[in-house]
Short mmCIF file of C-alpha atoms in Angstrom, two decimals:
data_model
loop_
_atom_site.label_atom_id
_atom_site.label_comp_id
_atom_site.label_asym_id
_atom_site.label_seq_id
_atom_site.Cartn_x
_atom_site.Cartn_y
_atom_site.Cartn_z
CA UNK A 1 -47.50 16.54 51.47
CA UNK A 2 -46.66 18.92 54.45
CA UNK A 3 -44.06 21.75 53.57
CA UNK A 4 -44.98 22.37 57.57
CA UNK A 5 -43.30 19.05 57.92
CA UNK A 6 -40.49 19.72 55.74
CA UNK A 7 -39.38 22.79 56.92
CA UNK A 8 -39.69 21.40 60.58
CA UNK A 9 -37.28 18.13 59.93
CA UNK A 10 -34.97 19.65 57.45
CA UNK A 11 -33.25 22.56 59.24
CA UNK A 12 -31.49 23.64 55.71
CA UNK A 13 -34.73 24.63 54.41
CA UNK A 14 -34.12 28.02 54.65
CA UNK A 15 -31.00 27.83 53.26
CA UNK A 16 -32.33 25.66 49.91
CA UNK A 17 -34.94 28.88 49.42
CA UNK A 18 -32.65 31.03 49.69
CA UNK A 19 -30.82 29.55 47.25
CA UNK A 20 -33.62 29.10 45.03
CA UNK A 21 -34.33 32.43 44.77
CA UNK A 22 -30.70 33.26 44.21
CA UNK A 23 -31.39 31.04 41.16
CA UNK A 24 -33.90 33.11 39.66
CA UNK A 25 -31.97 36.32 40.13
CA UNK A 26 -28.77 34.82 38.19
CA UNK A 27 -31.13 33.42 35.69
CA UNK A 28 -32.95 35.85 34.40
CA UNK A 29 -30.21 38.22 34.70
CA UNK A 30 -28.37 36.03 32.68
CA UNK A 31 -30.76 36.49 29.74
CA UNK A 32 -30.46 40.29 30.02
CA UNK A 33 -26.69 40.15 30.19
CA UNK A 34 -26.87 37.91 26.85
CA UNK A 35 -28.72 39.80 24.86
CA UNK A 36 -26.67 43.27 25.62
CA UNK A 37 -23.64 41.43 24.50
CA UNK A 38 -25.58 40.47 21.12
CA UNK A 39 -27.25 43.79 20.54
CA UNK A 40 -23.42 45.42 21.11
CA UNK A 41 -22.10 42.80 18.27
CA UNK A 42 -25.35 43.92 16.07
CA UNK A 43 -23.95 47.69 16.41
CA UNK A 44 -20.72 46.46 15.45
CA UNK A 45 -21.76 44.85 12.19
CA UNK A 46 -20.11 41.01 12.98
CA UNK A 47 -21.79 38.35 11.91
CA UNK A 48 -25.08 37.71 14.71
CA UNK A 49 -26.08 34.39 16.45
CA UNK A 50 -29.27 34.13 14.47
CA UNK A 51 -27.33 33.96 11.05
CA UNK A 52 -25.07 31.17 12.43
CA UNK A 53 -22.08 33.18 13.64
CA UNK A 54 -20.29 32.74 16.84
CA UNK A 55 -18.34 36.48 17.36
CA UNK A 56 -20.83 36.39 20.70
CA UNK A 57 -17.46 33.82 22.17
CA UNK A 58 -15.58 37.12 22.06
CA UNK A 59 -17.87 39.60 23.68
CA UNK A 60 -17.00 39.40 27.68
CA UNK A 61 -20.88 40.93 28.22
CA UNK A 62 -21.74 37.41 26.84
CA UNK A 63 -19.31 35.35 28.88
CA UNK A 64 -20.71 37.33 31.71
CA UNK A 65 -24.44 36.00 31.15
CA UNK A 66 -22.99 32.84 30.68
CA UNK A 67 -21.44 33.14 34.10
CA UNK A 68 -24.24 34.31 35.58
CA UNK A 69 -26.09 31.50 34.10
CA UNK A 70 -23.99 29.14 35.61
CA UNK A 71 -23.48 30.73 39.17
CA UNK A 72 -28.17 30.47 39.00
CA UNK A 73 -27.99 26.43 38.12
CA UNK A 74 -24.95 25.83 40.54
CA UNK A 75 -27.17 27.35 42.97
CA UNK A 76 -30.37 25.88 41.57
CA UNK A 77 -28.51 22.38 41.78
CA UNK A 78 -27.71 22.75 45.25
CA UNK A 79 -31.12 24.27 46.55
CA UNK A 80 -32.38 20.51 45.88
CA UNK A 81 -30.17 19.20 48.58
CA UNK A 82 -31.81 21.29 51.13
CA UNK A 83 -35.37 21.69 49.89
CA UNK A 84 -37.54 19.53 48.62
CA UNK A 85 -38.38 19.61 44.93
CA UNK A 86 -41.34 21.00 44.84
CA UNK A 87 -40.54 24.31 46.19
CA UNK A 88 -37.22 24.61 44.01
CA UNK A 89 -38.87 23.84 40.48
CA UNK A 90 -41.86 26.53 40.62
CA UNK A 91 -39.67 29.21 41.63
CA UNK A 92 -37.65 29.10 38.41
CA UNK A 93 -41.00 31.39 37.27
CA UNK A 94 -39.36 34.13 39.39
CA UNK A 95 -36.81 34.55 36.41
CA UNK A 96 -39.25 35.82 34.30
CA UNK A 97 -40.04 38.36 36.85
CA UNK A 98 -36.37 39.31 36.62
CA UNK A 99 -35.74 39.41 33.21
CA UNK A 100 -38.90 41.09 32.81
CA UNK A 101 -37.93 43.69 34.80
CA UNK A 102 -34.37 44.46 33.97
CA UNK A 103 -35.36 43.76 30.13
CA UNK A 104 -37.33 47.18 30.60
CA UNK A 105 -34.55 49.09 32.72
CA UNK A 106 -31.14 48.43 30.85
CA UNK A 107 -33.25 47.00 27.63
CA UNK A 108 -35.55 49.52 26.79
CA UNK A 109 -37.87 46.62 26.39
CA UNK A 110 -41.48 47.52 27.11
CA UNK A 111 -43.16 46.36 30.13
CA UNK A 112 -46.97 47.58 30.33
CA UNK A 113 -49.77 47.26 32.68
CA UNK A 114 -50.16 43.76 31.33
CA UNK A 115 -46.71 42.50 32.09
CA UNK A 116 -47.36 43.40 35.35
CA UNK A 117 -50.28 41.53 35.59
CA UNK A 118 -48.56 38.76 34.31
CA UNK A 119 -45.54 38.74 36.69
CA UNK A 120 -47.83 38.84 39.56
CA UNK A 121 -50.06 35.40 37.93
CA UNK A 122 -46.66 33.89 37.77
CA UNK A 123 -45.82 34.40 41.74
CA UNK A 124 -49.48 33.31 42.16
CA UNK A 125 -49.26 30.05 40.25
CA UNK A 126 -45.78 29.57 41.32
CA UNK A 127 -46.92 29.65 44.96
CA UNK A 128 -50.00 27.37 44.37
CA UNK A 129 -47.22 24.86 42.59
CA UNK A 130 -45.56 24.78 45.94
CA UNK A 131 -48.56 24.10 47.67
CA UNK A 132 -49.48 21.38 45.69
CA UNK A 133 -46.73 19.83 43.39
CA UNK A 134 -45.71 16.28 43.30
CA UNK A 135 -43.00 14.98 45.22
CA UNK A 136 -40.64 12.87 43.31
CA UNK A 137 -39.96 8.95 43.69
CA UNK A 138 -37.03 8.48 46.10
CA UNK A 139 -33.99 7.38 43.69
CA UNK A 140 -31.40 6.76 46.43
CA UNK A 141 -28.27 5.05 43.96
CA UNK A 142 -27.33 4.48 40.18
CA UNK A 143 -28.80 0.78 40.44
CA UNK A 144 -32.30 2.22 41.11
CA UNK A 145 -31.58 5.41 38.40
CA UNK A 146 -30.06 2.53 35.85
CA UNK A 147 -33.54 0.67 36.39
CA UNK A 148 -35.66 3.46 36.05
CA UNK A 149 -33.58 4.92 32.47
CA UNK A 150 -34.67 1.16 31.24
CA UNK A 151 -38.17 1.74 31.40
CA UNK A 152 -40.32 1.50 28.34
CA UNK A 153 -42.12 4.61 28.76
CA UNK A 154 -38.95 6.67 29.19
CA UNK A 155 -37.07 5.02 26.30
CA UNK A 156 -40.33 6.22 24.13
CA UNK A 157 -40.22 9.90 25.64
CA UNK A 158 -36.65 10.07 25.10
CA UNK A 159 -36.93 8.82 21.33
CA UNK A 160 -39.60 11.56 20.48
CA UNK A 161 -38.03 14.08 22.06
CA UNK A 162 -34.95 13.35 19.74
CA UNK A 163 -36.69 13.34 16.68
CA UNK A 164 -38.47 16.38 17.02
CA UNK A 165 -35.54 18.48 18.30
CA UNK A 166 -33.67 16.74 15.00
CA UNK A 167 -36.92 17.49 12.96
CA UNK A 168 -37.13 20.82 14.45
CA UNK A 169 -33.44 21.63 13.85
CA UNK A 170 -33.19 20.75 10.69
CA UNK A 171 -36.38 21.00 8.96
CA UNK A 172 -37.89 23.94 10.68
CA UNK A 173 -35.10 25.70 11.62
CA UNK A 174 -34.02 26.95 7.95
CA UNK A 175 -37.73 27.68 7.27
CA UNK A 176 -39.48 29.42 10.34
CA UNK A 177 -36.79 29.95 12.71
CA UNK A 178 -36.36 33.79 11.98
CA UNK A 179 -39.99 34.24 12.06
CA UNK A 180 -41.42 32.00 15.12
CA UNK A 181 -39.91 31.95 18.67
CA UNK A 182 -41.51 28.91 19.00
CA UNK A 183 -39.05 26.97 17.14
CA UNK A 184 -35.44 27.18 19.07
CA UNK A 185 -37.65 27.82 21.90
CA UNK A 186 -38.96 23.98 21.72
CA UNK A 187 -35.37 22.49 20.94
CA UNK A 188 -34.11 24.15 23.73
CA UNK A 189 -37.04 23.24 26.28
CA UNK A 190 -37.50 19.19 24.71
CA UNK A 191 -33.90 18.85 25.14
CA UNK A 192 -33.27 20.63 28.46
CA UNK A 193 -35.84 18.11 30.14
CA UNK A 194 -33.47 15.25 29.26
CA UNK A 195 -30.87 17.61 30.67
CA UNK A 196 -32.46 17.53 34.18
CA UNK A 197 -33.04 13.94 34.37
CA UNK A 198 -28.73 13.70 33.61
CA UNK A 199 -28.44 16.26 36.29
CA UNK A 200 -30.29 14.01 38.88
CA UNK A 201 -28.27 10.82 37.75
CA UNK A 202 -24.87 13.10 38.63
CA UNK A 203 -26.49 14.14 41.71
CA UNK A 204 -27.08 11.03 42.75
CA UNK A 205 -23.24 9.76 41.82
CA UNK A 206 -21.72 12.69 43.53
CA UNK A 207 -23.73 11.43 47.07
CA UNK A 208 -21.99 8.05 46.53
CA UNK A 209 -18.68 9.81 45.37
CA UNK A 210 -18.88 11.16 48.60
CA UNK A 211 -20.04 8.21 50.57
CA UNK A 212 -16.94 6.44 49.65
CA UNK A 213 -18.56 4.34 47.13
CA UNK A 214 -16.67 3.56 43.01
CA UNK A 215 -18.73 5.39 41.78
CA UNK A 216 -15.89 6.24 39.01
CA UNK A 217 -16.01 2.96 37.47
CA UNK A 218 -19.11 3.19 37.27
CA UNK A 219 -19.98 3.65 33.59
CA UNK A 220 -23.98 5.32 33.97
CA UNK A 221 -22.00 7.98 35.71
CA UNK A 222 -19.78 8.63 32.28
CA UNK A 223 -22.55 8.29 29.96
CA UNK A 224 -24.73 10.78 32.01
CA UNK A 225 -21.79 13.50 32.34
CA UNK A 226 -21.27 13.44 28.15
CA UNK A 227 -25.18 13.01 27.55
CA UNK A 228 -25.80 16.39 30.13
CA UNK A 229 -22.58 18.13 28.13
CA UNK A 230 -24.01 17.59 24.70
CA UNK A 231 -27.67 18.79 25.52
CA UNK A 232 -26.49 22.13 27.50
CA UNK A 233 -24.20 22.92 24.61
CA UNK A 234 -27.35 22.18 21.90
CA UNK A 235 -29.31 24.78 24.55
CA UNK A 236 -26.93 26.98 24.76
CA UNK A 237 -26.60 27.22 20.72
CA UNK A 238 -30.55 27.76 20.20
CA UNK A 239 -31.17 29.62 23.27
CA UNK A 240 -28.65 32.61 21.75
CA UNK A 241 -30.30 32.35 18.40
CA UNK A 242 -33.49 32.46 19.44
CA UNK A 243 -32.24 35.54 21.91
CA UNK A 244 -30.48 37.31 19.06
CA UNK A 245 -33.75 37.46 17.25
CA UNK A 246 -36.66 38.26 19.45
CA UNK A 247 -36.76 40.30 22.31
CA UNK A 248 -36.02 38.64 25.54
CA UNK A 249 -39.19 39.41 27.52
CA UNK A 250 -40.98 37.23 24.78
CA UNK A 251 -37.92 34.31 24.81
CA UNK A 252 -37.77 34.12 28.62
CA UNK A 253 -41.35 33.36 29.57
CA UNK A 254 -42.05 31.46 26.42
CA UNK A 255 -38.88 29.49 27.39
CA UNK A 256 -40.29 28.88 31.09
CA UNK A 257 -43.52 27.97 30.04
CA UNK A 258 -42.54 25.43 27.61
CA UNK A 259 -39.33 24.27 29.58
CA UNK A 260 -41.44 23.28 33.05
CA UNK A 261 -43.70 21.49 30.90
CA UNK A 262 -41.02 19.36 29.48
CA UNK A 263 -39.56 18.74 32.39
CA UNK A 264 -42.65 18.41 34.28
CA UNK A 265 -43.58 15.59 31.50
CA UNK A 266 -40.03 13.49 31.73
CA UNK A 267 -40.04 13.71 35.67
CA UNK A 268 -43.68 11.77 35.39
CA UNK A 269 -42.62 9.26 33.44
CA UNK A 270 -39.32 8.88 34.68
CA UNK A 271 -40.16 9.03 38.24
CA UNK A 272 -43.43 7.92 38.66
CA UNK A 273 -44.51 11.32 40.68
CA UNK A 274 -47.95 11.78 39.84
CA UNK A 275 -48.85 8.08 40.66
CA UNK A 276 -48.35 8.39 44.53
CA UNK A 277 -50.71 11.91 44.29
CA UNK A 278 -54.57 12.88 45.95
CA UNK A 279 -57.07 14.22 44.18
CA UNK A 280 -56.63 17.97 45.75
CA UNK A 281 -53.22 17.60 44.63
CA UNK A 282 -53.33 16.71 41.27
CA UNK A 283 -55.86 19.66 40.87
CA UNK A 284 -54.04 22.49 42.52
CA UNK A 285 -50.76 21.63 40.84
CA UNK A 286 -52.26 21.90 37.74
CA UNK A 287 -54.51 25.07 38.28
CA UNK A 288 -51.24 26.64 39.27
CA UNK A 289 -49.66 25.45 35.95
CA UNK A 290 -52.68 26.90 33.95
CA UNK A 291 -51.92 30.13 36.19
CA UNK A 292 -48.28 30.84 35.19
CA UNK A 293 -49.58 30.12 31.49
CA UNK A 294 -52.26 32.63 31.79
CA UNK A 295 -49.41 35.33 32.98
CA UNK A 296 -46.96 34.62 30.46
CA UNK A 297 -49.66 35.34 28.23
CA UNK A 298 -50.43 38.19 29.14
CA UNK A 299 -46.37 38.75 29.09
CA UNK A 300 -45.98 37.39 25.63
CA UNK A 301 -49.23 38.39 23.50
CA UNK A 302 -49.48 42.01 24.80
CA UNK A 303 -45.98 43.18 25.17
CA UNK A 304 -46.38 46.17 22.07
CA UNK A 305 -49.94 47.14 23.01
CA UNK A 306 -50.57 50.33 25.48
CA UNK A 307 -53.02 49.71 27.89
CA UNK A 308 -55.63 52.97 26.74
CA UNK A 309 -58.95 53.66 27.25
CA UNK A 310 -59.69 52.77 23.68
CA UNK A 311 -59.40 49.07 24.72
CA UNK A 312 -61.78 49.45 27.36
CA UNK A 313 -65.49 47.38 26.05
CA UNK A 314 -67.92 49.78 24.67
CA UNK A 315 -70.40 49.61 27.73
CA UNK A 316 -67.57 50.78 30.04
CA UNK A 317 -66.42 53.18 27.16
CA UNK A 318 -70.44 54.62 26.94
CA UNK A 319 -70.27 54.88 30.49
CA UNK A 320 -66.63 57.08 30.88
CA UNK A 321 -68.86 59.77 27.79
CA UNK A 322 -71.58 59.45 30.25
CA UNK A 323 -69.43 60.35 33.39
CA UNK A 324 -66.95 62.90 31.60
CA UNK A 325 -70.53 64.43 30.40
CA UNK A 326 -71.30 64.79 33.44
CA UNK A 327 -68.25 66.51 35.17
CA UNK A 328 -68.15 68.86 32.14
CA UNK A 329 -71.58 69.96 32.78
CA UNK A 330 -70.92 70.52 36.53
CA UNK A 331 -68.01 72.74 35.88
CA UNK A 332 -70.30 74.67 33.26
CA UNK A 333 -72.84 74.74 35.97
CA UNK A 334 -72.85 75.26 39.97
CA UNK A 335 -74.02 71.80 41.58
CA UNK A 336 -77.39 72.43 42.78
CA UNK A 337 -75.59 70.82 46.34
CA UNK A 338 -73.68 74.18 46.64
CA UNK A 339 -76.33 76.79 44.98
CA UNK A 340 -77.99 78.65 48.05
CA UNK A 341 -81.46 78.41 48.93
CA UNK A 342 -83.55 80.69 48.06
CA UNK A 343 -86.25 81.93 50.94
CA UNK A 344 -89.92 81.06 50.23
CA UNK A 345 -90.74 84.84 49.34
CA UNK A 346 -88.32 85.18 47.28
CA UNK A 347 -88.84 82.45 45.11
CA UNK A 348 -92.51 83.60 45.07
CA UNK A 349 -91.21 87.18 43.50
CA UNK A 350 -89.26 85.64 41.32
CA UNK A 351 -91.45 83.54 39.86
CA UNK A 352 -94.12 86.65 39.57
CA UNK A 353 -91.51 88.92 37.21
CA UNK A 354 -91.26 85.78 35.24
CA UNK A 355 -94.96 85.96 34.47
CA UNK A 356 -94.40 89.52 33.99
CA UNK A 357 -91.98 89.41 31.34
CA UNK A 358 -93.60 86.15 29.51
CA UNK A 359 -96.65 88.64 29.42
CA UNK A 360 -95.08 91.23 27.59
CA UNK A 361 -93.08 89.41 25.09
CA UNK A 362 -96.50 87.81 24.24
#
């Protein structure tokens, strides 16, 4: 899969990275520009998103992340006309980045040694993705999207995905969903994958719109617009509550993490990606996977712990007492490397008034 021959026969290649990364910088400013608008309702004592109000529809900070939101998938949308798909996907990892960073400027949110770390395992992986992720099946018209929405597998994927966000909703919502991220987080991320495949349908239908084709009375088109309405309101919905209640360096990555995989899973099955791949491929696509993982980690699990010297393992924390030891004695005492030398004879002397005064004490 040669990016070197993508970038040479596609001269908007260029254009769909730049775009791309204009993605990430709405999107994870978006998530910054959210939660301000909820912490400014919190000071004002209306009811919050994570007890079921909606006072956050009057806040323009809000509508302002919501805008920004939409400006980073308008742009995200139309990066895949110009690049291919595997260099558009793995960027969306450079929104962590962002709202990492601007979480800790205008936030106040911490950001330690081992955010850092993470970020930069999230370019790494994300860069190794591009290398190395799966193209997608060509889908060229709504007959061949049609067939491919019919397909067993896809029909089961779909089905699960419904009853869990239903289960998760409903039955571990009321119970766990003030106390583990993990629960909007997933309803957002299992139905946002279903969200993308809608996305590529109206892609697909807006080509043909274009191409002169009736593609209006075409019913798939319909379906897909209400189906892609209903799951970006339901993400909307849980994305705020799960933003009102944790801290949005742990809801962004989390949310990235669990969101590519979803999405990752659904193009698979839907498209049949990972059938036409090498070896090499296969491999490197999902090392870099694993790679983002291990930096959200390190975004997620060590966010409130100071990177000290106390952490350090004992053998490198005996060797710092060895080494301070050391300097401490070398202040107390002139390094023999700068103590002049004394001459033969006079070491000779000295020595002799040492013997001296040992004999007279004794």
């Amino acid at each position: 899969m040669g990016g070197e021959g993508v970038a040479g026969g596609r001269p908007g290649f260029y254009l769909g990275l730049g775009l791309a990364l204009a993605s990430s910088a709405f999107i994870g400013g978006s998530f910054v520009l959210k939660k301000k608008g909820l912490l400014r309702l919190g000071r004002r004592g209306q009811a919050r998103a994570g007890q079921g109000g909606h006072a956050y529809l009057r806040e323009w900070l809000w509508w302002a992340g919501l805008l920004c939101m939409g400006v980073g998938e308008a742009a995200n949308f139309a990066a895949y006309a110009f690049a291919p798909a595997t260099l558009v996907t793995p960027l969306g990892a450079l929104s962590v980045l962002v709202s990492a960073v601007l979480s800790s400027t205008f936030l106040n949110e911490q950001l330690n040694v081992h955010g850092k770390i993470g970020c930069l395992l999230s370019i790494l992986g994300s860069t190794v993705m591009v290398i190395h992720a799966p193209q997608e099946e060509e889908v060229s018209s709504l007959e061949s999207m049609a067939e491919k929405l019919k397909d067993p597998g896809f029909i089961v994927f779909a089905v699960c995905v419904l009853v869990s966000s239903l289960l998760l909703i409903f039955v571990a919502g009321p119970r766990y969903g003030r106390s583990n991220v993990l629960v909007y987080v997933l309803v957002c991320s299992a139905i946002g994958s279903l969200s993308v495949s809608c996305v590529k349908g109206l892609g697909i239908a807006l080509k043909e719109l274009f191409a002169g084709k009736p593609v209006l009375k075409e019913p798939l088109g319909w379906v897909l617009l209400v189906c892609l309405v209903i799951c970006i309101s339901v993400q909307i919905n849980y994305l705020n509550k799960a933003l009102d209640i944790f801290n949005t360096s742990v809801v962004t990555p989390i949310y990235y993490v669990l969101f590519t995989t979803a999405v990752m899973t659904c193009s698979a099955i839907l498209f049949k990606e990972w059938q036409h791949m090498v070896l090499d491929n296969i491999i490197g696509t999902i090392s870099g996977f694993l790679t983002i993982v291990s930096g959200i980690f390190l975004l997620h699990a060590f966010r409130d712990v100071p990177f000290t010297p106390d952490l350090l393992p004992l053998f490198l924390q005996q060797g710092r007492a060895d080494v301070r030891t050391s300097w401490r004695s070398t202040d107390r005492h002139q390094s023999c490397q700068h103590r002049p030398l004394l001459p033969s004879e006079d070491k000779d002397s000295q020595s002799a008034e040492e013997e001296e005064e040992e004999g007279e004490s004794v």
